[in-house]
PDB file of C-alpha atoms in Angstrom:
ATOM      1  CA  GLN J  20       0.000   0.000   0.000  1.00  0.00           C
ATOM      2  CA  VAL J  21       0.903   3.632  -0.506  1.00  0.00           C
ATOM      3  CA  GLN J  22       0.214   6.539   1.793  1.00  0.00           C
ATOM      4  CA  LEU J  23       0.010  10.105   0.518  1.00  0.00           C
ATOM      5  CA  VAL J  24       0.085  13.236   2.661  1.00  0.00           C
ATOM      6  CA  GLU J  25      -0.531  16.714   1.258  1.00  0.00           C
ATOM      7  CA  SER J  26       0.751  19.932   2.742  1.00  0.00           C
ATOM      8  CA  GLY J  27       1.188  23.566   1.784  1.00  0.00           C
ATOM      9  CA  GLY J  28      -2.386  24.710   1.543  1.00  0.00           C
ATOM     10  CA  GLY J  29      -3.593  27.899   3.118  1.00  0.00           C
ATOM     11  CA  LEU J  30      -5.100  31.312   2.581  1.00  0.00           C
ATOM     12  CA  VAL J  31      -3.636  33.551  -0.085  1.00  0.00           C
ATOM     13  CA  GLN J  32      -4.672  36.730  -1.855  1.00  0.00           C
ATOM     14  CA  ALA J  33      -5.634  36.708  -5.502  1.00  0.00           C
ATOM     15  CA  GLY J  34      -2.510  36.903  -7.620  1.00  0.00           C
ATOM     16  CA  GLY J  35      -0.417  35.202  -4.983  1.00  0.00           C
ATOM     17  CA  SER J  36       1.317  31.850  -4.988  1.00  0.00           C
ATOM     18  CA  LEU J  37       1.341  28.611  -3.054  1.00  0.00           C
ATOM     19  CA  ARG J  38       3.290  25.402  -3.396  1.00  0.00           C
ATOM     20  CA  LEU J  39       1.571  22.183  -2.475  1.00  0.00           C
ATOM     21  CA  SER J  40       3.571  19.111  -1.563  1.00  0.00           C
ATOM     22  CA  CYS J  41       2.588  15.465  -1.534  1.00  0.00           C
ATOM     23  CA  ALA J  42       4.786  13.042   0.361  1.00  0.00           C
ATOM     24  CA  ALA J  43       4.473   9.373  -0.557  1.00  0.00           C
ATOM     25  CA  SER J  44       5.425   6.490   1.682  1.00  0.00           C
ATOM     26  CA  GLY J  45       4.933   2.746   1.821  1.00  0.00           C
ATOM     27  CA  ARG J  46       5.152   0.728  -1.365  1.00  0.00           C
ATOM     28  CA  THR J  47       6.212   3.638  -3.532  1.00  0.00           C
ATOM     29  CA  VAL J  48       7.518   1.248  -6.183  1.00  0.00           C
ATOM     30  CA  SER J  49       3.865   0.777  -7.075  1.00  0.00           C
ATOM     31  CA  ILE J  50       3.570   4.420  -8.122  1.00  0.00           C
ATOM     32  CA  TYR J  51       3.932   5.528 -11.694  1.00  0.00           C
ATOM     33  CA  ILE J  52       1.718   8.461 -12.579  1.00  0.00           C
ATOM     34  CA  MET J  53       0.812  11.087 -10.017  1.00  0.00           C
ATOM     35  CA  GLY J  54      -1.557  13.979 -10.083  1.00  0.00           C
ATOM     36  CA  TRP J  55      -3.674  16.561  -8.364  1.00  0.00           C
ATOM     37  CA  PHE J  56      -7.437  16.868  -8.222  1.00  0.00           C
ATOM     38  CA  ARG J  57      -9.508  19.522  -6.507  1.00  0.00           C
ATOM     39  CA  GLN J  58     -13.020  19.848  -5.227  1.00  0.00           C
ATOM     40  CA  ALA J  59     -14.802  23.114  -4.512  1.00  0.00           C
ATOM     41  CA  PRO J  60     -17.918  23.364  -2.338  1.00  0.00           C
ATOM     42  CA  GLY J  61     -20.949  22.093  -4.203  1.00  0.00           C
ATOM     43  CA  LYS J  62     -18.916  20.921  -7.181  1.00  0.00           C
ATOM     44  CA  GLU J  63     -17.595  17.617  -8.430  1.00  0.00           C
ATOM     45  CA  ARG J  64     -13.992  16.624  -8.042  1.00  0.00           C
ATOM     46  CA  GLU J  65     -12.014  17.785 -11.057  1.00  0.00           C
ATOM     47  CA  PHE J  66      -8.653  16.975 -12.540  1.00  0.00           C
ATOM     48  CA  VAL J  67      -5.992  19.650 -12.161  1.00  0.00           C
ATOM     49  CA  ALA J  68      -2.661  18.220 -13.278  1.00  0.00           C
ATOM     50  CA  GLY J  69      -0.884  14.937 -13.901  1.00  0.00           C
ATOM     51  CA  ILE J  70       2.720  13.853 -14.298  1.00  0.00           C
ATOM     52  CA  SER J  71       4.540  10.759 -15.541  1.00  0.00           C
ATOM     53  CA  TRP J  72       7.028   8.805 -13.458  1.00  0.00           C
ATOM     54  CA  SER J  73      10.049  10.621 -14.854  1.00  0.00           C
ATOM     55  CA  GLY J  74       8.344  13.992 -14.915  1.00  0.00           C
ATOM     56  CA  GLY J  75       8.895  14.234 -18.650  1.00  0.00           C
ATOM     57  CA  THR J  76       5.210  14.300 -19.469  1.00  0.00           C
ATOM     58  CA  THR J  77       2.677  16.583 -17.832  1.00  0.00           C
ATOM     59  CA  ASP J  78      -0.965  17.374 -18.340  1.00  0.00           C
ATOM     60  CA  TYR J  79      -2.999  20.332 -17.099  1.00  0.00           C
ATOM     61  CA  THR J  80      -6.612  21.266 -17.194  1.00  0.00           C
ATOM     62  CA  ASP J  81      -7.138  24.367 -19.318  1.00  0.00           C
ATOM     63  CA  SER J  82      -8.051  26.643 -16.438  1.00  0.00           C
ATOM     64  CA  VAL J  83      -4.618  26.295 -14.802  1.00  0.00           C
ATOM     65  CA  LYS J  84      -2.331  26.150 -17.829  1.00  0.00           C
ATOM     66  CA  GLY J  85       0.378  28.767 -17.622  1.00  0.00           C
ATOM     67  CA  ARG J  86      -0.237  29.299 -13.911  1.00  0.00           C
ATOM     68  CA  PHE J  87       0.355  25.922 -12.270  1.00  0.00           C
ATOM     69  CA  THR J  88       3.388  23.674 -12.560  1.00  0.00           C
ATOM     70  CA  ILE J  89       3.440  20.050 -11.464  1.00  0.00           C
ATOM     71  CA  SER J  90       6.722  18.343 -10.647  1.00  0.00           C
ATOM     72  CA  ARG J  91       8.055  15.374  -8.711  1.00  0.00           C
ATOM     73  CA  ASP J  92      11.209  14.310  -6.935  1.00  0.00           C
ATOM     74  CA  ASN J  93      11.413  10.529  -6.899  1.00  0.00           C
ATOM     75  CA  VAL J  94      14.422  10.519  -4.589  1.00  0.00           C
ATOM     76  CA  LYS J  95      12.321  12.262  -1.960  1.00  0.00           C
ATOM     77  CA  ASN J  96       9.117  10.515  -3.048  1.00  0.00           C
ATOM     78  CA  THR J  97       7.464  13.891  -3.184  1.00  0.00           C
ATOM     79  CA  MET J  98       5.278  15.605  -5.751  1.00  0.00           C
ATOM     80  CA  TYR J  99       4.664  19.325  -5.957  1.00  0.00           C
ATOM     81  CA  LEU J 100       2.152  21.715  -7.402  1.00  0.00           C
ATOM     82  CA  GLN J 101       3.438  25.249  -7.786  1.00  0.00           C
ATOM     83  CA  MET J 102       0.440  27.546  -8.089  1.00  0.00           C
ATOM     84  CA  ASN J 103       1.013  31.087  -9.308  1.00  0.00           C
ATOM     85  CA  SER J 104      -1.376  33.903 -10.173  1.00  0.00           C
ATOM     86  CA  LEU J 105      -4.014  32.318  -8.015  1.00  0.00           C
ATOM     87  CA  LYS J 106      -7.640  33.228  -8.565  1.00  0.00           C
ATOM     88  CA  PRO J 107     -10.652  32.949  -6.274  1.00  0.00           C
ATOM     89  CA  GLU J 108     -11.916  30.237  -8.627  1.00  0.00           C
ATOM     90  CA  ASP J 109      -8.963  28.097  -7.533  1.00  0.00           C
ATOM     91  CA  THR J 110     -10.407  27.833  -4.036  1.00  0.00           C
ATOM     92  CA  ALA J 111     -10.900  24.150  -3.284  1.00  0.00           C
ATOM     93  CA  VAL J 112      -9.615  21.178  -1.386  1.00  0.00           C
ATOM     94  CA  TYR J 113      -6.675  19.829  -3.342  1.00  0.00           C
ATOM     95  CA  TYR J 114      -6.041  16.091  -3.350  1.00  0.00           C
ATOM     96  CA  CYS J 115      -2.826  14.316  -4.167  1.00  0.00           C
ATOM     97  CA  THR J 116      -3.179  11.038  -6.025  1.00  0.00           C
ATOM     98  CA  ALA J 117      -1.016   8.300  -7.504  1.00  0.00           C
ATOM     99  CA  GLY J 118      -1.644   5.414  -9.862  1.00  0.00           C
ATOM    100  CA  ARG J 119      -0.115   2.189 -11.076  1.00  0.00           C
ATOM    101  CA  THR J 120      -0.766   2.864 -14.739  1.00  0.00           C
ATOM    102  CA  VAL J 121       1.880   4.356 -17.011  1.00  0.00           C
ATOM    103  CA  VAL J 122      -0.617   6.302 -19.101  1.00  0.00           C
ATOM    104  CA  LEU J 123      -1.592   9.773 -17.924  1.00  0.00           C
ATOM    105  CA  ASN J 124      -5.300  10.255 -17.517  1.00  0.00           C
ATOM    106  CA  ARG J 125      -7.855  12.646 -16.081  1.00  0.00           C
ATOM    107  CA  THR J 126     -10.249  10.187 -14.507  1.00  0.00           C
ATOM    108  CA  PRO J 127     -10.083   9.523 -10.767  1.00  0.00           C
ATOM    109  CA  GLU J 128     -10.882   5.853 -11.342  1.00  0.00           C
ATOM    110  CA  ARG J 129      -7.439   5.379 -12.874  1.00  0.00           C
ATOM    111  CA  TYR J 130      -5.687   6.492  -9.698  1.00  0.00           C
ATOM    112  CA  ASN J 131      -5.196   4.038  -6.864  1.00  0.00           C
ATOM    113  CA  TYR J 132      -4.013   6.065  -3.886  1.00  0.00           C
ATOM    114  CA  TRP J 133      -5.293   9.310  -2.421  1.00  0.00           C
ATOM    115  CA  GLY J 134      -4.275  11.817   0.189  1.00  0.00           C
ATOM    116  CA  GLN J 135      -6.658  13.451   2.635  1.00  0.00           C
ATOM    117  CA  GLY J 136      -6.578  16.811   0.908  1.00  0.00           C
ATOM    118  CA  THR J 137      -5.345  20.279   1.750  1.00  0.00           C
ATOM    119  CA  GLN J 138      -7.464  23.422   1.682  1.00  0.00           C
ATOM    120  CA  VAL J 139      -6.527  26.254  -0.656  1.00  0.00           C
ATOM    121  CA  THR J 140      -8.460  29.481  -0.233  1.00  0.00           C
ATOM    122  CA  VAL J 141      -7.880  32.450  -2.525  1.00  0.00           C
ATOM    123  CA  SER J 142      -9.367  35.736  -1.399  1.00  0.00           C
ATOM    124  CA  SER J 143     -10.388  38.613  -3.658  1.00  0.00           C
TER     125      SER J 143
END
């Protein structure tokens, strides 16, 4: 099994930045792709960004392209989401996830492990 723990969330003003971290432990050899999802109040969970094992391939939902950067450090077993130019619409609980498949995808069913989430609140 794999355990994922997010950190780095908080309250930030619009236009500001935050960096989320996701620390993986346990059977990390089972991890290939990793990603971030978010869920705002009253809305469905949505894909934010995904990354391949090596970090050479990334995928972003359109609303965060050019503002967010996903990365990973496999030596530290940690994934990051650098969020710049934050908007109030980015307010949500952000969830770290990891999967055993090698193919990047945007569906939560393709991810096998989940963190508990970290709150990101962007004020106007």
